[in-house]
Coordinates of C-alpha atoms in Angstrom, one line a residue:
M119 CA -42.0 -32.7 8.5
L120 CA -39.8 -29.9 7.0
T121 CA -39.2 -29.8 3.4
D122 CA -35.8 -29.0 1.9
A123 CA -37.0 -25.5 1.2
D124 CA -38.1 -25.0 4.8
R125 CA -34.8 -26.2 6.1
G126 CA -33.0 -23.7 3.8
K127 CA -35.1 -20.9 5.0
A128 CA -34.4 -21.9 8.6
A129 CA -30.7 -22.1 8.0
R130 CA -30.7 -18.7 6.3
S131 CA -32.7 -17.2 9.1
K132 CA -30.4 -18.7 11.7
G133 CA -27.4 -17.5 9.8
S134 CA -28.7 -14.0 9.5
R135 CA -28.8 -13.6 13.3
P136 CA -25.6 -12.2 14.7
S137 CA -24.0 -14.2 17.4
P138 CA -23.5 -12.6 20.9
Q139 CA -19.8 -12.1 20.1
A140 CA -20.7 -10.3 16.9
R141 CA -23.2 -8.1 18.6
K142 CA -20.6 -7.3 21.3
S143 CA -18.1 -6.5 18.6
A144 CA -20.5 -4.3 16.8
K145 CA -21.3 -2.4 20.0
S146 CA -17.6 -1.8 20.7
T147 CA -17.0 -0.7 17.1
G148 CA -19.9 1.7 17.4
A149 CA -18.5 3.0 20.7
G150 CA -15.1 3.4 19.2
S151 CA -16.5 5.3 16.2
K152 CA -18.4 7.6 18.5
G153 CA -15.2 8.2 20.6
R154 CA -13.3 9.1 17.4
Q155 CA -16.0 11.4 16.3
W156 CA -16.0 13.1 19.7
R157 CA -12.3 13.6 19.6
R158 CA -12.5 15.0 16.1
L159 CA -15.1 17.5 17.2
W160 CA -13.7 18.5 20.5
I161 CA -9.9 18.0 20.4
P162 CA -7.7 20.0 18.1
D163 CA -5.7 17.5 16.0
Q164 CA -2.9 19.7 14.8
I165 CA 0.2 18.6 16.7
G166 CA 2.3 21.5 15.5
G167 CA -0.5 23.9 16.3
W168 CA -0.6 22.8 19.9
A169 CA 3.2 23.4 20.2
M170 CA 3.1 26.8 18.6
A171 CA 0.2 27.9 20.7
L172 CA 1.3 26.7 24.1
M173 CA 5.1 26.8 24.2
P174 CA 5.6 30.6 24.2
G175 CA 3.2 31.0 27.2
L176 CA 4.8 28.0 29.0
A177 CA 8.2 29.5 28.5
G178 CA 7.0 32.9 29.9
L179 CA 5.6 31.1 32.9
L180 CA 9.0 29.4 33.6
I181 CA 11.1 32.5 32.9
G182 CA 9.0 34.8 35.1
G183 CA 8.4 32.2 37.8
P184 CA 5.2 30.3 38.4
T185 CA 2.3 32.0 40.2
W186 CA -1.3 31.3 40.4
R187 CA -1.9 34.1 37.9
N188 CA 0.2 32.8 35.1
L189 CA -0.8 29.2 35.8
L190 CA -4.4 30.2 35.4
L191 CA -3.5 32.3 32.4
M192 CA -2.2 29.1 30.7
V193 CA -5.3 27.2 31.6
A194 CA -7.4 30.0 30.1
W195 CA -5.2 30.1 27.0
A196 CA -5.5 26.4 26.4
F197 CA -9.3 26.7 26.5
C198 CA -9.0 29.7 24.3
Y199 CA -7.0 27.8 21.7
C200 CA -9.5 25.0 21.7
F201 CA -12.3 27.6 21.3
E202 CA -10.4 29.2 18.4
F203 CA -10.0 25.8 16.8
T204 CA -13.6 24.6 17.2
G205 CA -15.1 28.1 16.7
S206 CA -13.1 28.6 13.5
R207 CA -14.4 25.2 12.2
W208 CA -17.9 26.3 13.1
M209 CA -17.4 29.5 11.2
V210 CA -15.8 27.8 8.2
S211 CA -18.9 25.5 8.0
H212 CA -21.1 28.6 8.3
R213 CA -22.5 27.5 11.6
A214 CA -23.2 23.9 11.0
A215 CA -25.0 22.5 14.0
R216 CA -22.6 19.6 14.8
F217 CA -19.7 22.0 15.3
A218 CA -21.7 24.3 17.7
P219 CA -21.5 22.3 21.0
P220 CA -17.6 22.2 21.1
A221 CA -17.4 25.9 20.2
L222 CA -19.9 26.9 22.8
G223 CA -18.5 24.6 25.4
Y224 CA -15.0 26.0 25.0
A225 CA -16.3 29.5 24.9
L226 CA -17.9 29.0 28.3
L227 CA -14.7 27.5 29.8
T228 CA -12.6 30.3 28.4
A229 CA -15.0 32.9 29.7
V230 CA -15.2 31.4 33.2
T231 CA -11.4 31.0 33.6
G232 CA -10.8 34.4 32.0
L233 CA -13.2 36.2 34.4
I234 CA -11.7 34.5 37.4
L235 CA -8.3 35.7 36.2
L236 CA -9.5 39.2 35.6
V237 CA -11.0 39.5 39.1
G238 CA -7.6 38.7 40.6
T239 CA -5.6 40.6 37.9
P240 CA -7.7 43.4 36.4
G241 CA -4.5 44.9 34.8
L242 CA -4.8 42.2 32.2
L243 CA -7.5 44.3 30.6
R244 CA -4.7 46.3 29.1
W245 CA -4.2 43.5 26.6
A246 CA -7.9 43.1 25.8
P247 CA -7.9 45.5 22.8
L248 CA -5.1 43.6 21.1
Y249 CA -6.7 40.2 21.6
L250 CA -10.1 41.5 20.6
V251 CA -8.7 42.7 17.3
L252 CA -6.8 39.4 16.8
G253 CA -9.9 37.4 17.6
V254 CA -12.1 39.3 15.2
L255 CA -9.5 38.9 12.4
N256 CA -9.2 35.2 13.1
F257 CA -12.9 34.5 13.0
A258 CA -13.3 36.8 10.0
A259 CA -10.7 34.6 8.2
A260 CA -12.6 31.5 9.2
W261 CA -15.9 32.9 7.9
M262 CA -14.3 33.8 4.6
R263 CA -12.6 30.4 4.6
T264 CA -9.1 31.9 4.4
E265 CA -8.0 30.6 7.8
R266 CA -4.8 29.3 6.2
S267 CA -3.9 32.6 4.7
W268 CA -0.6 34.3 5.4
W269 CA -2.2 37.2 7.4
N270 CA -4.2 34.8 9.6
D271 CA -1.1 32.8 10.4
T272 CA 0.5 36.1 11.4
V273 CA -2.4 36.8 13.7
A274 CA -1.9 33.4 15.4
V275 CA 1.8 34.0 15.8
I276 CA 1.2 37.5 17.4
A277 CA -1.4 36.1 19.8
A278 CA 0.7 33.1 21.0
C279 CA 4.0 35.1 21.3
T280 CA 2.4 38.0 23.1
L281 CA 1.3 35.6 25.8
C282 CA 4.9 34.9 26.6
L283 CA 5.4 38.5 27.5
I284 CA 2.2 38.5 29.6
A285 CA 3.1 35.3 31.5
V286 CA 6.6 36.7 32.3
S287 CA 5.1 40.0 33.7
L288 CA 2.8 38.0 36.0
G289 CA 5.7 35.8 37.2
S290 CA 7.0 35.6 40.8
R291 CA 10.3 37.3 39.8
F292 CA 8.3 40.5 39.2
Q293 CA 5.8 40.4 42.0
K294 CA 6.9 43.3 44.0
P295 CA 5.6 46.9 44.1
G296 CA 7.5 49.5 42.2
P297 CA 8.6 52.8 43.8
G298 CA 5.7 54.6 45.5
L299 CA 3.3 51.8 44.9
E300 CA 3.6 49.9 48.1
S301 CA 0.2 51.0 49.3
A302 CA -1.5 51.6 46.0
N303 CA -5.0 50.2 45.8
S304 CA -4.1 48.0 48.8
G305 CA -7.8 47.5 49.5
F306 CA -8.3 45.3 46.5
F307 CA -6.5 42.0 46.6
G308 CA -6.1 41.9 42.8
C309 CA -3.7 44.8 42.9
Q310 CA -1.1 43.0 45.0
P311 CA 1.7 42.2 45.0
N312 CA 2.5 44.1 41.8
P313 CA 0.1 47.1 41.4
A314 CA 2.0 48.3 38.3
V315 CA 1.1 45.1 36.4
D316 CA -1.9 43.6 38.2
C317 CA -3.9 46.9 38.1
F318 CA -3.4 50.3 36.5
A319 CA -1.6 52.1 39.4
S320 CA 1.2 53.2 36.9
G321 CA -0.9 53.9 33.9
F322 CA -2.3 51.8 31.1
L323 CA 1.0 50.3 29.8
P324 CA 3.8 50.7 32.4
S325 CA 7.3 49.5 31.9
A326 CA 6.7 46.9 34.6
A327 CA 4.2 45.2 32.2
L328 CA 6.9 45.1 29.5
P329 CA 9.9 43.5 31.2
S330 CA 12.8 43.4 28.8
V331 CA 13.3 39.6 29.3
G332 CA 9.7 39.1 28.4
V333 CA 9.9 41.3 25.3
I334 CA 13.0 39.6 24.0
S335 CA 11.7 36.1 24.7
A336 CA 8.4 36.9 22.9
A337 CA 10.4 38.4 20.0
V338 CA 12.5 35.2 19.7
F339 CA 9.4 33.1 19.6
A340 CA 7.8 35.4 17.1
V341 CA 10.6 35.4 14.5
T342 CA 11.1 31.6 14.8
Q343 CA 7.4 30.9 14.6
F344 CA 6.9 33.0 11.5
G345 CA 9.8 31.1 10.0
S346 CA 7.9 28.0 10.8
V347 CA 4.8 29.4 9.1
I348 CA 6.9 30.0 5.9
F349 CA 8.5 26.5 6.2
V350 CA 5.1 24.8 6.5
K351 CA 3.8 26.8 3.5
T352 CA 6.7 25.4 1.5
M353 CA 5.8 21.9 2.5
I354 CA 2.1 22.0 2.0
R355 CA 0.2 24.9 0.3
E356 CA 3.1 26.4 -1.5
R357 CA 4.9 23.2 -2.1
G358 CA 7.2 23.4 -5.2
K359 CA 7.0 27.2 -5.4
T360 CA 10.5 28.6 -5.7
W361 CA 9.6 32.0 -4.3
C362 CA 8.3 30.6 -1.1
Y363 CA 11.3 28.3 -0.7
L364 CA 13.7 31.2 -1.2
L365 CA 11.8 33.3 1.3
S366 CA 12.1 30.5 3.9
L367 CA 15.8 30.2 3.2
A368 CA 16.3 34.0 3.5
W369 CA 14.4 34.2 6.7
N370 CA 16.3 31.4 8.4
L371 CA 19.6 32.7 7.0
A372 CA 18.8 36.1 8.7
L373 CA 18.3 34.3 12.0
C374 CA 21.7 32.6 11.5
L375 CA 23.3 36.0 11.0
I376 CA 21.7 37.3 14.2
G377 CA 23.1 34.3 15.9
V378 CA 26.5 35.0 14.6
A379 CA 26.3 38.5 15.9
M380 CA 25.3 37.2 19.4
V381 CA 28.1 34.6 19.7
R382 CA 30.4 36.8 21.7
T383 CA 27.9 37.7 24.3
A384 CA 25.3 34.8 24.2
G385 CA 27.5 31.9 23.2
W386 CA 26.9 29.4 20.5
W387 CA 23.5 28.0 21.3
P388 CA 21.4 30.7 19.5
L389 CA 23.5 30.2 16.4
L390 CA 23.3 26.4 16.6
T391 CA 19.5 26.6 17.0
A392 CA 19.3 28.9 14.0
L393 CA 21.4 26.5 11.9
V394 CA 19.1 23.6 12.7
L395 CA 16.1 25.7 11.6
L396 CA 18.0 26.6 8.4
V397 CA 18.9 23.0 7.6
R398 CA 15.3 22.0 8.1
A399 CA 14.1 24.8 5.8
A400 CA 16.7 23.9 3.1
L401 CA 16.4 20.1 3.0
L402 CA 12.8 19.0 3.7
P403 CA 11.2 21.1 1.0
A404 CA 13.8 19.8 -1.5
I405 CA 12.9 16.3 -0.5
A406 CA 9.2 17.2 -0.8
R407 CA 9.7 18.2 -4.4
Q408 CA 10.5 14.6 -5.2
R409 CA 7.9 12.9 -3.0
R410 CA 5.2 14.2 -0.8
I411 CA 5.9 14.1 2.9
P412 CA 2.8 13.3 5.0
I413 CA 1.4 16.3 6.9
L414 CA 1.8 14.4 10.2
Y415 CA 5.5 14.2 9.7
V416 CA 5.6 17.9 9.0
G417 CA 3.8 18.5 12.2
L418 CA 6.2 16.3 14.2
V419 CA 9.1 18.2 12.7
E420 CA 7.6 21.5 13.8
C421 CA 7.0 20.1 17.3
A422 CA 10.7 19.2 17.5
T423 CA 11.9 22.6 16.3
S424 CA 9.4 24.4 18.6
L425 CA 10.7 22.3 21.5
L426 CA 14.3 23.3 20.5
V427 CA 13.4 27.0 20.5
F428 CA 11.5 26.5 23.8
I429 CA 14.6 25.0 25.5
L430 CA 16.8 27.8 24.1
V431 CA 14.5 30.5 25.4
I432 CA 14.0 29.2 28.9
A433 CA 17.7 28.3 29.2
Q434 CA 19.2 31.5 27.8
A435 CA 16.5 34.2 28.1
G436 CA 18.6 36.5 30.3
V437 CA 21.7 36.1 28.2
M438 CA 19.9 36.7 25.0
T439 CA 18.2 39.7 26.4
T440 CA 21.6 41.2 27.3
A441 CA 23.0 40.3 24.0
L442 CA 20.2 41.6 21.9
T443 CA 19.7 44.8 23.8
G444 CA 23.4 45.4 23.4
L445 CA 23.1 44.9 19.7
L446 CA 20.2 47.2 19.4
G447 CA 21.9 49.8 21.5
A448 CA 19.2 49.8 24.2

């Protein structure tokens, strides 16, 4: 017969065994934890960063007209952004082992898509020196753990906005040979249908690789994105600092003045967009002085304003190009 002590031990032993439902729940919890860990390691989690990285290139694709070249360019750029994000984190950690697989995986994907693109469009090598310098600066900032510095944010803006120009130049609107180039390098498929851009038939940096609508569109993205950089600084790292707040106001006010100058030739939309950016730059940092606004909300605001600029650029790229070139006397 069992004594009371034996019965207690048996009860405790029975109670210590998890039920099948508990074991199943533990397994699902573990799987969910692994899934979240995988996402944290492999998927960039900055909503505003995705918008600022991809929207200029997507706008260039739509303005220039979709082709397999600029479509593949965007795929390669998306992989490149993921490589930059994961690679920077690997560098910040000074090569911690757990950050290596995502960085190496995205490096491989970027290299494969990039090489395919270069085989069909060797003229893209004209942009290699610029992006090589930008890449070195970016990873140097990560290694020095200054990846949130002003100069590294400027590097990111230049990289993303230049892609708008490149995507426009590869678009279907510009896929026709220039004067005297109809038969240039016709033996290599990568040089057609635009030898001036897709190869080097007109020199290293011909005018065909710098279409005015692409230059202006990239410039619009650049000035608005740098304004976003200043705004985000006022909300997070420079929160409460008057000089940064005034710089943000001055930058966005300058955009409004440019919009005013463009009203006669480009209509009201550029000015209205600039006013929205100015109101954001004026009100939200003032609110943040009283109570902290979560970073997620700041990212969502930047997504919304990036989308607004994106719509403006693709809807009025030609009109703004005419207006701005007229203002500049070009």
